[in-house]
């Protein structure tokens, strides 16, 4: 998929300092950064762009998970050979809509775990191909796309930022419980 044109921005100094503190090479890197908002529609477009452009791996952490468009994009990624794994907050996904979305991805062969180790696992992050990070307030839900005021930020092509996000994702995956489809 062809991504919409991106503005090339220099990373804010706090991200560079954070990357350096985490053991990254002491070099200044430029990254492509995009921002989007909802309910205007650009946040959901960015999330879908990250999923649709993934070639090898998707690691996702979420709080609320009900979006049919995101479910469809995750399943399509799996069908094109992308290694997809998801960790979701256990308490935040007890509704019928959440269970339906979770059942669909699990029945498509996507491993999914729920995490109940925290009062709320409030992470909303997608790491793709070990180099792209989507984060922000945007829940992976229909309400986030259509009703809520939300934001999404994508940092493209910056493995030094993706690496600590992958470590964080792995820690939540390791403490999660496998979700089994209810049908």
XYZ file of C-alpha atoms in Angstrom:
183
model
C 0.000 0.000 0.000
C 1.225 3.471 -0.777
C 1.309 5.696 2.267
C 0.096 9.233 2.083
C 2.904 11.781 1.781
C 4.667 12.319 5.072
C 6.376 15.372 6.372
C 9.959 14.772 7.412
C 10.448 16.173 10.888
C 13.346 16.108 13.275
C 12.527 14.201 16.416
C 11.952 16.338 19.468
C 14.962 16.393 21.745
C 13.180 14.422 24.494
C 12.834 11.444 22.112
C 16.477 11.609 21.108
C 17.546 11.864 24.760
C 15.257 8.939 25.639
C 16.707 6.842 22.834
C 20.229 7.669 23.979
C 19.383 6.832 27.588
C 18.145 3.433 26.435
C 21.502 2.635 24.883
C 20.876 3.817 21.350
C 23.784 4.844 19.190
C 24.764 8.463 19.853
C 23.657 9.744 16.479
C 20.942 12.164 15.526
C 18.363 10.487 13.332
C 15.563 11.968 11.328
C 12.250 10.185 11.401
C 9.069 10.564 9.461
C 6.324 11.538 11.875
C 2.601 11.766 11.214
C -0.211 12.842 13.494
C -3.923 12.280 13.167
C -7.068 13.094 15.096
C -10.568 11.810 15.517
C -13.414 12.060 15.044
C -12.062 13.942 12.003
C -10.857 10.587 10.613
C -7.119 11.037 10.267
C -6.252 9.032 13.424
C -7.963 5.895 12.158
C -6.378 6.362 8.717
C -2.915 6.388 10.319
C -3.601 3.255 12.368
C -4.846 1.430 9.284
C -1.830 2.642 7.300
C 0.539 1.121 9.864
C -1.302 -2.203 9.724
C -1.612 -2.265 5.945
C 2.039 -1.384 5.337
C 3.485 -4.016 7.703
C 5.510 -6.615 5.857
C 6.872 -8.926 8.566
C 5.569 -8.273 12.058
C 2.823 -6.482 13.994
C 2.825 -6.238 17.772
C -0.221 -4.495 19.185
C -1.243 -3.482 22.718
C -4.652 -2.049 23.321
C -7.204 -1.059 25.869
C -10.558 -1.114 24.038
C -10.822 -3.324 20.935
C -14.037 -3.193 18.900
C -13.144 -1.629 15.528
C -14.323 -3.718 12.554
C -11.885 -1.865 10.261
C -8.911 -2.628 12.492
C -9.989 -6.267 12.914
C -10.211 -6.572 9.128
C -6.743 -4.985 8.657
C -5.174 -7.309 11.250
C -6.694 -10.385 9.603
C -5.580 -9.175 6.162
C -2.034 -8.735 7.499
C -2.079 -12.285 8.879
C -3.354 -13.594 5.532
C -0.479 -11.934 3.675
C 2.044 -13.645 5.967
C 2.673 -10.995 8.626
C 3.360 -12.332 12.133
C 0.606 -10.632 14.175
C 0.257 -10.802 17.965
C -2.034 -8.785 20.224
C -2.190 -8.010 23.958
C -5.352 -6.376 25.308
C -6.586 -5.183 28.655
C -8.741 -7.940 30.128
C -11.261 -5.726 31.936
C -11.659 -3.272 29.069
C -12.749 -5.981 26.655
C -15.701 -7.712 28.265
C -18.418 -6.243 26.061
C -20.140 -8.205 23.297
C -18.451 -6.028 20.670
C -15.002 -6.617 22.178
C -15.542 -10.355 22.467
C -16.734 -10.499 18.857
C -13.619 -8.644 17.655
C -11.346 -10.845 19.759
C -13.058 -14.012 18.511
C -12.617 -12.934 14.900
C -8.860 -12.373 15.188
C -8.269 -15.535 17.236
C -10.334 -17.610 14.795
C -8.155 -16.172 12.004
C -5.092 -17.649 13.727
C -3.816 -14.494 15.413
C -2.484 -15.114 18.924
C -4.160 -12.819 21.445
C -3.552 -12.485 25.167
C -5.402 -10.494 27.786
C -3.542 -8.775 30.589
C -5.133 -8.316 34.010
C -1.957 -7.530 35.987
C -2.820 -3.822 36.217
C -5.876 -1.854 37.209
C -5.947 -0.821 33.547
C -3.572 -1.805 30.756
C -4.054 1.497 29.003
C -1.370 1.112 26.320
C -2.439 1.884 22.758
C 0.542 0.945 20.635
C 1.323 -0.819 17.385
C 4.919 -1.675 16.505
C 5.406 -2.846 12.931
C 8.450 -4.463 11.387
C 10.589 -3.517 14.384
C 10.901 0.053 13.131
C 7.545 1.848 13.113
C 5.541 2.893 16.191
C 1.952 4.088 16.352
C 0.857 5.439 19.720
C -1.429 8.049 21.240
C -4.829 8.108 22.905
C -6.620 6.352 20.028
C -8.328 3.179 21.265
C -8.824 0.492 18.630
C -12.576 0.980 18.768
C -15.431 2.330 16.718
C -16.061 4.979 19.401
C -12.486 6.244 19.120
C -12.887 6.645 15.377
C -16.365 8.141 15.336
C -17.271 9.719 18.681
C -14.262 10.495 20.869
C -11.666 13.224 20.650
C -8.504 11.149 20.117
C -5.027 11.437 18.668
C -2.597 9.101 16.954
C 1.108 9.582 16.359
C 3.192 7.433 14.018
C 6.971 7.435 14.091
C 8.116 5.770 10.881
C 11.502 4.153 10.295
C 13.058 4.658 13.741
C 14.179 1.290 15.199
C 15.772 2.993 18.237
C 12.308 4.108 19.349
C 10.615 0.840 18.327
C 13.033 -1.255 20.403
C 11.898 -0.112 23.892
C 8.259 -0.314 22.772
C 8.861 -3.921 21.695
C 10.409 -4.684 25.095
C 7.401 -3.157 26.831
C 5.042 -5.116 24.568
C 6.937 -8.345 25.340
C 6.619 -7.786 29.094
C 2.832 -7.466 28.765
C 2.645 -10.458 26.429
C 4.632 -12.574 28.913
C 2.228 -11.821 31.776
C -0.911 -12.135 29.668
C -3.290 -15.059 29.446
C -4.158 -16.691 26.143
C -7.605 -15.715 24.921
C -9.686 -18.578 23.575
C -12.556 -17.975 21.217
C -16.017 -18.372 22.660
C -17.285 -19.849 19.394
